[in-house]
CSV table of C-alpha atoms in Angstrom, one decimal:
chain,number,residue,atom,x,y,z
A,801,UNK,CA,0.0,0.1,-0.1
A,802,UNK,CA,1.1,3.5,-0.8
A,803,UNK,CA,0.5,6.7,1.2
A,804,UNK,CA,0.4,9.9,-1.0
A,805,UNK,CA,1.0,13.5,0.0
A,806,UNK,CA,1.2,16.7,-2.5
A,807,UNK,CA,3.0,20.0,-2.4
A,808,UNK,CA,2.9,23.0,-4.4
A,809,UNK,CA,5.9,23.9,-6.2
A,810,UNK,CA,7.6,26.8,-8.3
A,811,UNK,CA,10.1,26.4,-11.0
A,812,UNK,CA,9.5,22.9,-12.1
A,813,UNK,CA,12.3,22.6,-14.4
A,814,UNK,CA,14.7,23.3,-11.5
A,815,UNK,CA,13.0,21.1,-9.1
A,816,UNK,CA,13.2,18.4,-12.0
A,817,UNK,CA,17.2,18.8,-11.9
A,818,UNK,CA,17.3,18.5,-8.1
A,819,UNK,CA,14.9,15.5,-8.1
A,820,UNK,CA,17.3,13.4,-10.3
A,821,UNK,CA,20.5,14.6,-8.2
A,822,UNK,CA,19.0,13.6,-5.3
A,823,UNK,CA,17.4,10.5,-6.5
A,824,UNK,CA,20.5,9.2,-8.4
A,825,UNK,CA,22.2,9.1,-5.0
A,826,UNK,CA,20.4,5.4,-4.8
A,827,UNK,CA,21.3,2.4,-6.4
A,828,UNK,CA,18.0,2.0,-8.5
A,829,UNK,CA,16.5,5.1,-9.8
A,830,UNK,CA,14.4,5.9,-12.9
A,831,UNK,CA,13.2,9.5,-14.4
A,832,UNK,CA,10.9,9.6,-17.2
A,833,UNK,CA,10.5,12.9,-18.4
A,834,UNK,CA,8.2,14.4,-21.1
A,835,UNK,CA,9.9,17.7,-21.4
A,836,UNK,CA,6.5,19.4,-21.4
A,837,UNK,CA,5.8,18.3,-24.8
A,838,UNK,CA,2.4,18.5,-26.1
A,839,UNK,CA,2.5,14.9,-27.4
A,840,UNK,CA,-1.0,13.1,-27.7
A,841,UNK,CA,-1.6,10.7,-24.4
A,842,UNK,CA,0.9,12.3,-22.3
A,843,UNK,CA,0.2,11.9,-18.7
A,844,UNK,CA,2.7,13.3,-16.6
A,845,UNK,CA,5.6,15.9,-16.9
A,846,UNK,CA,8.0,13.8,-15.1
A,847,UNK,CA,8.1,10.5,-12.8
A,848,UNK,CA,10.9,9.7,-10.7
A,849,UNK,CA,11.1,6.1,-9.2
A,850,UNK,CA,13.9,5.6,-6.2
A,851,UNK,CA,14.8,2.7,-4.4
A,852,UNK,CA,13.9,-1.0,-5.2
A,853,UNK,CA,11.6,-2.8,-2.6
A,854,UNK,CA,11.6,-6.0,-4.7
A,855,UNK,CA,13.6,-6.7,-7.9
A,856,UNK,CA,13.1,-8.9,-11.0
A,857,UNK,CA,16.2,-9.2,-13.4
A,858,UNK,CA,17.5,-12.0,-15.4
A,859,UNK,CA,18.0,-13.2,-19.0
A,860,UNK,CA,15.5,-13.6,-21.9
A,861,UNK,CA,14.6,-17.3,-21.0
A,862,UNK,CA,11.0,-17.3,-19.9
A,863,UNK,CA,11.2,-13.8,-19.3
A,864,UNK,CA,7.8,-12.9,-20.0
A,865,UNK,CA,6.0,-15.6,-17.9
A,866,UNK,CA,8.5,-14.5,-15.1
A,867,UNK,CA,7.6,-10.8,-15.6
A,868,UNK,CA,3.8,-11.8,-15.2
A,869,UNK,CA,4.4,-13.6,-11.9
A,870,UNK,CA,6.6,-10.8,-10.7
A,871,UNK,CA,3.9,-8.4,-11.3
A,872,UNK,CA,1.0,-10.5,-9.8
A,873,UNK,CA,3.3,-10.9,-6.6
A,874,UNK,CA,4.1,-7.4,-6.1
A,875,UNK,CA,0.6,-5.9,-7.2
A,876,UNK,CA,2.0,-2.6,-7.3
A,877,UNK,CA,3.6,-0.1,-9.9
A,878,UNK,CA,6.8,-1.5,-11.6
A,879,UNK,CA,9.1,0.2,-13.4
A,880,UNK,CA,12.3,-0.8,-15.4
A,881,UNK,CA,13.3,-1.9,-19.2
A,882,UNK,CA,12.9,-4.4,-21.8
A,883,UNK,CA,15.9,-5.3,-23.6
A,884,UNK,CA,15.9,-6.0,-27.3
A,885,UNK,CA,17.0,-9.6,-27.1
A,886,UNK,CA,13.6,-10.7,-25.4
A,887,UNK,CA,12.9,-11.4,-28.9
A,888,UNK,CA,14.6,-14.9,-28.2
A,889,UNK,CA,12.0,-15.6,-25.8
A,890,UNK,CA,9.3,-14.9,-28.1
A,891,UNK,CA,10.9,-16.7,-31.1
A,892,UNK,CA,13.6,-19.0,-31.9
A,893,UNK,CA,16.3,-16.5,-32.3
A,894,UNK,CA,19.8,-16.0,-30.9
A,895,UNK,CA,22.0,-12.8,-30.0
A,896,UNK,CA,25.6,-13.9,-30.4
A,897,UNK,CA,27.1,-10.4,-31.2
A,898,UNK,CA,29.7,-8.7,-29.1
A,899,UNK,CA,28.4,-7.1,-25.8
A,900,UNK,CA,30.6,-4.7,-24.0
A,901,UNK,CA,27.9,-3.6,-21.9
A,902,UNK,CA,26.6,-6.5,-20.1
A,903,UNK,CA,23.3,-5.5,-19.1
A,904,UNK,CA,20.5,-7.9,-17.9
A,905,UNK,CA,18.1,-8.8,-20.7
A,906,UNK,CA,15.4,-7.6,-18.4
A,907,UNK,CA,15.2,-5.6,-15.2
A,908,UNK,CA,12.2,-4.3,-13.1
A,909,UNK,CA,11.7,-3.2,-9.7
A,910,UNK,CA,8.9,-2.1,-7.6
A,911,UNK,CA,10.1,1.4,-6.2
A,912,UNK,CA,10.0,2.1,-2.3
A,913,UNK,CA,9.5,5.9,-3.3
A,914,UNK,CA,7.3,7.3,-6.4
A,915,UNK,CA,7.3,11.0,-7.1
A,916,UNK,CA,5.1,12.4,-10.0
A,917,UNK,CA,5.9,16.1,-11.1
A,918,UNK,CA,3.6,18.5,-12.8
A,919,UNK,CA,4.0,22.2,-13.5
A,920,UNK,CA,2.5,23.3,-10.3
A,921,UNK,CA,2.8,20.5,-7.9
A,922,UNK,CA,5.0,17.5,-6.6
A,923,UNK,CA,3.1,14.2,-5.5
A,924,UNK,CA,5.1,11.7,-3.4
A,925,UNK,CA,3.6,7.9,-3.2
A,926,UNK,CA,5.7,6.1,-0.9
A,927,UNK,CA,5.3,2.5,0.2
A,928,UNK,CA,3.5,2.7,3.8
A,929,UNK,CA,6.7,1.5,5.7
A,930,UNK,CA,8.6,4.7,4.0
A,931,UNK,CA,5.6,7.2,4.5
A,932,UNK,CA,7.4,9.2,7.4
A,933,UNK,CA,10.3,10.1,4.8
A,934,UNK,CA,8.1,12.3,2.6
A,935,UNK,CA,8.5,15.5,4.3
A,936,UNK,CA,12.1,15.0,4.9
A,937,UNK,CA,12.7,14.1,1.6
A,938,UNK,CA,10.8,17.0,0.1
A,939,UNK,CA,12.9,19.2,2.0
A,940,UNK,CA,16.2,17.4,1.2
A,941,UNK,CA,15.3,18.0,-2.7
A,942,UNK,CA,14.6,21.5,-2.2
A,943,UNK,CA,18.2,21.7,-0.7
A,944,UNK,CA,19.6,19.9,-3.1
A,945,UNK,CA,22.5,21.9,-4.7
A,946,UNK,CA,22.8,21.4,-8.6
A,947,UNK,CA,26.5,20.9,-9.2
A,948,UNK,CA,28.6,22.7,-12.1
A,949,UNK,CA,30.4,19.9,-14.0
A,950,UNK,CA,32.4,20.0,-17.4
A,951,UNK,CA,34.5,16.9,-18.8
A,952,UNK,CA,37.9,17.1,-18.0
A,953,UNK,CA,39.0,15.7,-21.5
A,954,UNK,CA,37.1,14.8,-24.6
A,955,UNK,CA,35.7,11.5,-25.0
A,956,UNK,CA,37.1,9.8,-28.2
A,957,UNK,CA,34.4,7.9,-29.9
A,958,UNK,CA,35.1,5.1,-32.0
A,959,UNK,CA,33.0,3.2,-34.8
A,960,UNK,CA,32.2,-0.4,-34.6
A,961,UNK,CA,31.6,-0.5,-38.1
A,962,UNK,CA,33.5,1.7,-40.6
A,963,UNK,CA,32.0,3.6,-43.5
A,964,UNK,CA,33.3,1.0,-46.3
A,965,UNK,CA,31.9,-1.8,-44.3
A,966,UNK,CA,28.8,-0.3,-43.4
A,967,UNK,CA,28.1,0.5,-47.2
A,968,UNK,CA,28.8,-3.2,-47.9
A,969,UNK,CA,26.3,-4.6,-45.3
A,970,UNK,CA,23.6,-2.1,-46.4
A,971,UNK,CA,24.3,-3.5,-50.1
A,972,UNK,CA,24.0,-7.2,-48.5
A,973,UNK,CA,20.5,-5.8,-46.9
A,974,UNK,CA,19.5,-5.0,-50.2
A,975,UNK,CA,20.0,-8.2,-51.8
A,976,UNK,CA,17.9,-9.7,-49.1
A,977,UNK,CA,15.1,-7.2,-50.0
A,978,UNK,CA,15.7,-7.8,-53.8
A,979,UNK,CA,15.4,-11.4,-53.3
A,980,UNK,CA,12.0,-11.0,-51.4
A,981,UNK,CA,13.4,-12.3,-48.0
A,982,UNK,CA,12.4,-8.9,-46.4
A,983,UNK,CA,11.0,-5.6,-47.6
A,984,UNK,CA,12.2,-3.4,-44.9
A,985,UNK,CA,15.0,-3.9,-42.0
A,986,UNK,CA,16.1,-1.4,-39.5
A,987,UNK,CA,20.1,-1.8,-39.8
A,988,UNK,CA,22.0,-0.3,-36.8
A,989,UNK,CA,25.7,0.5,-36.0
A,990,UNK,CA,27.5,0.9,-32.6
A,991,UNK,CA,29.5,4.2,-31.8
A,992,UNK,CA,31.6,3.5,-28.5
A,993,UNK,CA,34.4,4.3,-25.9
A,994,UNK,CA,36.3,2.5,-23.3
A,995,UNK,CA,38.0,3.8,-20.4
A,996,UNK,CA,35.4,6.3,-19.9
A,997,UNK,CA,34.7,8.4,-16.4
A,998,UNK,CA,31.0,9.7,-17.0
A,999,UNK,CA,29.1,11.8,-14.7
A,1000,UNK,CA,25.9,10.2,-15.9
A,1001,UNK,CA,23.3,12.6,-14.6
A,1002,UNK,CA,25.2,15.7,-15.9
A,1003,UNK,CA,25.0,13.7,-19.1
A,1004,UNK,CA,21.4,13.2,-19.1
A,1005,UNK,CA,20.8,16.8,-18.4
A,1006,UNK,CA,23.3,18.0,-21.3
A,1007,UNK,CA,21.6,15.4,-23.9
A,1008,UNK,CA,18.1,16.5,-22.7
A,1009,UNK,CA,19.1,20.2,-23.2
A,1010,UNK,CA,19.9,19.6,-26.7
A,1011,UNK,CA,17.1,17.4,-27.6
A,1012,UNK,CA,13.9,18.0,-25.2
A,1013,UNK,CA,12.2,15.1,-26.3
A,1014,UNK,CA,8.9,13.6,-25.1
A,1015,UNK,CA,10.0,10.4,-23.9
A,1016,UNK,CA,13.3,11.3,-22.3
A,1017,UNK,CA,14.7,8.8,-19.5
A,1018,UNK,CA,17.2,8.4,-17.1
A,1019,UNK,CA,18.0,4.8,-15.5
A,1020,UNK,CA,20.3,3.7,-13.0
A,1021,UNK,CA,20.6,0.2,-12.0
A,1022,UNK,CA,23.7,0.0,-9.7
A,1023,UNK,CA,26.7,0.6,-11.9
A,1024,UNK,CA,24.8,0.6,-15.2
A,1025,UNK,CA,23.2,3.7,-16.9
A,1026,UNK,CA,20.7,4.6,-19.7
A,1027,UNK,CA,20.6,8.3,-20.6
A,1028,UNK,CA,17.8,8.5,-23.3
A,1029,UNK,CA,16.6,11.4,-25.4
A,1030,UNK,CA,14.0,9.2,-27.0
A,1031,UNK,CA,11.2,10.6,-29.2
A,1032,UNK,CA,9.5,7.5,-29.6
A,1033,UNK,CA,6.5,5.9,-27.7
A,1034,UNK,CA,6.5,2.2,-27.8
A,1035,UNK,CA,3.2,1.4,-26.2
A,1036,UNK,CA,0.8,2.9,-23.9
A,1037,UNK,CA,-2.3,1.2,-22.4
A,1038,UNK,CA,-5.0,3.4,-20.6
A,1039,UNK,CA,-7.9,1.4,-19.5
A,1040,UNK,CA,-9.1,-0.8,-22.5
A,1041,UNK,CA,-7.2,1.4,-25.0
A,1042,UNK,CA,-3.7,0.6,-26.3
A,1043,UNK,CA,-1.8,3.1,-28.2
A,1044,UNK,CA,1.3,2.7,-30.2
A,1045,UNK,CA,3.3,5.7,-32.2
A,1046,UNK,CA,5.9,4.2,-34.6
A,1047,UNK,CA,8.5,6.6,-36.0
A,1048,UNK,CA,10.0,5.9,-39.3
A,1049,UNK,CA,11.1,8.8,-41.7
A,1050,UNK,CA,13.9,11.3,-40.5
A,1051,UNK,CA,15.2,14.6,-41.7
A,1052,UNK,CA,17.7,17.0,-40.4
A,1053,UNK,CA,17.0,20.3,-39.1
A,1054,UNK,CA,18.4,23.9,-40.4
A,1055,UNK,CA,19.1,27.1,-38.2
A,1056,UNK,CA,17.6,28.9,-41.2
A,1057,UNK,CA,13.8,29.0,-40.8
A,1058,UNK,CA,13.2,28.7,-44.7
A,1059,UNK,CA,15.4,25.9,-45.0
A,1060,UNK,CA,13.8,24.0,-42.2
A,1061,UNK,CA,10.4,24.4,-43.3
A,1062,UNK,CA,11.5,23.2,-46.7
A,1063,UNK,CA,13.1,20.1,-45.1
A,1064,UNK,CA,10.0,19.5,-43.1
A,1065,UNK,CA,7.8,19.7,-46.4
A,1066,UNK,CA,10.3,17.3,-48.4
A,1067,UNK,CA,10.1,14.9,-45.5
A,1068,UNK,CA,6.1,15.0,-45.7
A,1069,UNK,CA,6.3,14.1,-49.5
A,1070,UNK,CA,9.2,11.9,-49.7
A,1071,UNK,CA,8.1,8.4,-51.3
A,1072,UNK,CA,11.0,6.2,-49.7
A,1073,UNK,CA,10.2,8.0,-46.2
A,1074,UNK,CA,6.6,7.6,-46.4
A,1075,UNK,CA,6.7,4.0,-47.5
A,1076,UNK,CA,9.2,3.2,-44.6
A,1077,UNK,CA,6.4,4.5,-42.1
A,1078,UNK,CA,3.6,3.2,-43.8
A,1079,UNK,CA,5.3,-0.6,-43.8
A,1080,UNK,CA,5.7,-0.3,-40.1
A,1081,UNK,CA,2.1,0.8,-39.6
A,1082,UNK,CA,1.1,-2.1,-41.3
A,1083,UNK,CA,3.2,-4.2,-38.9
A,1084,UNK,CA,2.0,-2.4,-36.0
A,1085,UNK,CA,-1.6,-2.9,-37.0
A,1086,UNK,CA,-0.8,-6.6,-37.4
A,1087,UNK,CA,0.7,-6.8,-33.7
A,1088,UNK,CA,-2.1,-5.0,-32.1
A,1089,UNK,CA,-4.6,-7.1,-33.6
A,1090,UNK,CA,-3.3,-10.3,-31.6
A,1091,UNK,CA,-4.9,-8.8,-28.4
A,1092,UNK,CA,-7.4,-6.4,-29.8
A,1093,UNK,CA,-11.2,-6.7,-29.8
A,1094,UNK,CA,-12.3,-7.4,-33.5
A,1095,UNK,CA,-12.4,-4.2,-35.7
A,1096,UNK,CA,-10.8,-1.9,-33.1
A,1097,UNK,CA,-7.5,-1.4,-34.7
A,1098,UNK,CA,-7.4,2.0,-36.0
A,1099,UNK,CA,-4.8,4.4,-37.4
A,1100,UNK,CA,-5.4,7.7,-35.9
A,1101,UNK,CA,-2.6,9.6,-37.5
A,1102,UNK,CA,-0.6,8.6,-40.8
A,1103,UNK,CA,2.8,9.9,-41.3
A,1104,UNK,CA,2.4,13.1,-39.4
A,1105,UNK,CA,5.7,15.4,-39.4
A,1106,UNK,CA,6.8,16.2,-35.6
A,1107,UNK,CA,9.7,18.5,-35.1
A,1108,UNK,CA,12.4,18.2,-32.5
A,1109,UNK,CA,15.4,20.0,-31.9
A,1110,UNK,CA,17.8,17.9,-33.9
A,1111,UNK,CA,15.4,16.1,-36.4
A,1112,UNK,CA,12.0,16.2,-38.0
A,1113,UNK,CA,10.6,12.8,-37.8
A,1114,UNK,CA,7.5,11.0,-39.4
A,1115,UNK,CA,5.2,9.6,-36.7
A,1116,UNK,CA,1.9,7.6,-36.9
A,1117,UNK,CA,-0.3,6.8,-34.3
A,1118,UNK,CA,-2.2,3.4,-34.2
A,1119,UNK,CA,-4.6,2.3,-31.6
A,1120,UNK,CA,-6.8,-0.7,-30.3
A,1121,UNK,CA,-9.2,-1.6,-27.7
A,1122,UNK,CA,-8.7,-4.8,-25.8
A,1123,UNK,CA,-10.7,-6.8,-23.3
A,1124,UNK,CA,-10.6,-5.6,-19.7
A,1125,UNK,CA,-9.4,-9.4,-18.9
A,1126,UNK,CA,-6.4,-9.0,-20.9
A,1127,UNK,CA,-2.9,-9.5,-19.2
A,1128,UNK,CA,-1.0,-6.1,-20.0
A,1129,UNK,CA,2.2,-8.6,-20.6
A,1130,UNK,CA,0.3,-10.3,-23.2
A,1131,UNK,CA,0.0,-6.9,-25.2
A,1132,UNK,CA,3.9,-6.3,-24.4
A,1133,UNK,CA,4.9,-9.8,-25.8
A,1134,UNK,CA,2.7,-9.8,-28.7
A,1135,UNK,CA,4.1,-6.7,-30.1
A,1136,UNK,CA,7.6,-6.7,-29.0
A,1137,UNK,CA,10.3,-5.9,-30.1
A,1138,UNK,CA,8.7,-2.7,-31.6
A,1139,UNK,CA,8.3,-3.0,-35.5
A,1140,UNK,CA,10.1,0.5,-36.0
A,1141,UNK,CA,13.3,-1.2,-34.9
A,1142,UNK,CA,13.0,-4.5,-36.6
A,1143,UNK,CA,11.5,-4.3,-40.1
A,1144,UNK,CA,9.0,-6.6,-41.9
A,1145,UNK,CA,8.1,-9.4,-42.0
A,1146,UNK,CA,9.6,-9.0,-38.2
A,1147,UNK,CA,11.2,-12.4,-37.6
A,1148,UNK,CA,12.9,-12.6,-40.9
A,1149,UNK,CA,14.2,-9.1,-40.7
A,1150,UNK,CA,15.5,-9.7,-36.9
A,1151,UNK,CA,17.6,-12.9,-38.2
A,1152,UNK,CA,19.2,-10.6,-41.0
A,1153,UNK,CA,19.7,-8.0,-38.6
A,1154,UNK,CA,21.6,-10.4,-36.3
A,1155,UNK,CA,23.9,-11.6,-39.3
A,1156,UNK,CA,24.7,-8.3,-40.5
A,1157,UNK,CA,25.0,-6.0,-37.1
A,1158,UNK,CA,28.3,-6.6,-34.9
A,1159,UNK,CA,27.1,-5.7,-31.5
A,1160,UNK,CA,24.4,-7.1,-29.6
A,1161,UNK,CA,21.7,-4.4,-29.0
A,1162,UNK,CA,20.7,-5.1,-25.4
A,1163,UNK,CA,18.7,-2.3,-24.0
A,1164,UNK,CA,19.2,-0.4,-27.0
A,1165,UNK,CA,15.9,-0.5,-29.4
A,1166,UNK,CA,14.3,-2.1,-26.2
A,1167,UNK,CA,12.1,0.0,-24.1
A,1168,UNK,CA,12.0,1.7,-20.6
A,1169,UNK,CA,8.6,2.3,-18.8
A,1170,UNK,CA,6.2,1.3,-16.2
A,1171,UNK,CA,3.3,-0.8,-15.5
A,1172,UNK,CA,0.6,0.0,-12.9
A,1173,UNK,CA,-0.9,-2.2,-10.4
A,1174,UNK,CA,-4.3,-1.8,-12.6
A,1175,UNK,CA,-2.7,-2.8,-15.6
A,1176,UNK,CA,-1.9,0.5,-17.5
A,1177,UNK,CA,1.4,1.1,-18.9
A,1178,UNK,CA,3.5,3.3,-20.8
A,1179,UNK,CA,7.1,2.4,-22.5
A,1180,UNK,CA,9.4,4.4,-24.8
A,1181,UNK,CA,11.7,3.1,-27.4
A,1182,UNK,CA,15.3,3.3,-26.1
A,1183,UNK,CA,16.9,5.2,-29.1
A,1184,UNK,CA,19.0,8.4,-29.4
A,1185,UNK,CA,20.4,7.2,-26.1
A,1186,UNK,CA,24.0,6.7,-24.1
A,1187,UNK,CA,24.4,3.2,-22.4
A,1188,UNK,CA,27.4,3.3,-19.9
A,1189,UNK,CA,28.7,0.7,-17.6
A,1190,UNK,CA,30.5,2.3,-15.0
A,1191,UNK,CA,32.2,-0.8,-13.7
A,1192,UNK,CA,34.0,-1.6,-16.9
A,1193,UNK,CA,34.1,2.2,-18.0
A,1194,UNK,CA,32.4,1.1,-21.3
A,1195,UNK,CA,30.2,3.8,-23.1
A,1196,UNK,CA,28.0,3.2,-26.3
A,1197,UNK,CA,25.4,4.5,-28.5
A,1198,UNK,CA,23.7,3.1,-31.5
A,1199,UNK,CA,21.9,4.4,-34.5
A,1200,UNK,CA,20.2,2.9,-37.3
A,1201,UNK,CA,18.0,3.7,-40.4
A,1202,UNK,CA,15.5,1.7,-42.4
A,1203,UNK,CA,16.6,0.0,-45.4
A,1204,UNK,CA,14.1,-0.4,-48.1
A,1205,UNK,CA,14.4,-1.3,-51.9
A,1206,UNK,CA,14.6,2.5,-52.3
A,1207,UNK,CA,17.4,2.9,-50.0
A,1208,UNK,CA,20.9,4.7,-51.1
A,1209,UNK,CA,23.6,3.2,-48.9
A,1210,UNK,CA,25.4,6.5,-48.5
A,1211,UNK,CA,22.4,8.5,-47.7
A,1212,UNK,CA,21.3,6.0,-45.1
A,1213,UNK,CA,24.6,6.4,-43.7
A,1214,UNK,CA,24.5,10.3,-43.6
A,1215,UNK,CA,21.2,9.6,-41.7
A,1216,UNK,CA,22.9,7.6,-39.0
A,1217,UNK,CA,25.4,10.4,-38.6
A,1218,UNK,CA,22.6,12.9,-38.0
A,1219,UNK,CA,21.0,10.7,-35.4
A,1220,UNK,CA,24.3,10.3,-33.7
A,1221,UNK,CA,24.7,14.2,-33.8
A,1222,UNK,CA,23.2,15.0,-30.2
A,1223,UNK,CA,25.1,12.2,-28.4
A,1224,UNK,CA,28.5,13.1,-30.1
A,1225,UNK,CA,28.1,16.6,-29.1
A,1226,UNK,CA,27.8,16.2,-25.5
A,1227,UNK,CA,30.7,13.6,-25.5
A,1228,UNK,CA,33.1,15.1,-27.7
A,1229,UNK,CA,33.0,18.4,-26.9
């Protein structure tokens, strides 16, 4: 059981920074941050979960059944991540590529302390055993000093796949497409650095400041960190309604207003970018149909342009209605991994991705989010994200693009560089 207490606040952005610096002092901490973005179906300005009362962590084997059991045993709000390689629990697939990060495939915890931030108030929802901490914690948060910090030296970023190799691999992907094995696949490459000392909280605020995306997140599990500026929602459930908002289609931003408007218009009418999005919308519709009440899957938005600080994106919104008896884990299992990060047909695309990529995706292109006791949930897609293992000092971020029959390998490579720009900007400054 949780005890709730609310306080009025001013300067929510400053409070948000203090919240994270305060919360990150614990071994287990997650911040979900909407950045006040007017995204359809937004619920909170920010959520902070601190301290683990109970934990579920492990590899992909029987992961979804174990998550079902964990959720039922806890019967409370749980928060954490789903790694991309949970695909191996759903289908007969493998993940044998190099992994420098060594994150568990899945991690969730029941937070001791839950804090919900809005523009005018902050609400504390603590487990009963910790309810006497609320006022003390609120005062501690207000008194938290936001430190100044700068990197002592530039972090040197390396490419796991160099340009010539990348172009060859895209040609191999195109050969699969021309043979009819697949018609789209999301091909990703890793940028990495080792021997890194990183202030993860500072890195989060630096990345967030230049990105301001609606599904940003910070996750700390002891010595492992995810620093995410994700613009994409994977899945949300509100009562009987399920929402998925796949992104496919990217264009750079320009500082020149007229050029920026032209880039936006070009994206909206680009046949290749539109076809990328529509193919994944079809896949998402099919995925949602597995748990939907018959006839309720709808496309509410198709290929709408959304503009973020770094890029323009094409986003579609697909919804369905599910029976009130449905287990929320069934909805996740029948749609995971999200189509925007795999391709179509999904299983064939994932097999080819594994052959051509050189690193295990892990948390990248998985999802971070929460499931409530009543079964409502909300998860992002882990993209535009830095992953960091403090113990072995390994830092990684990956980017990808959708390969279709109309793809130009050189342009796909340029798109990857555009998507990597924000992460490189805060690390290589």
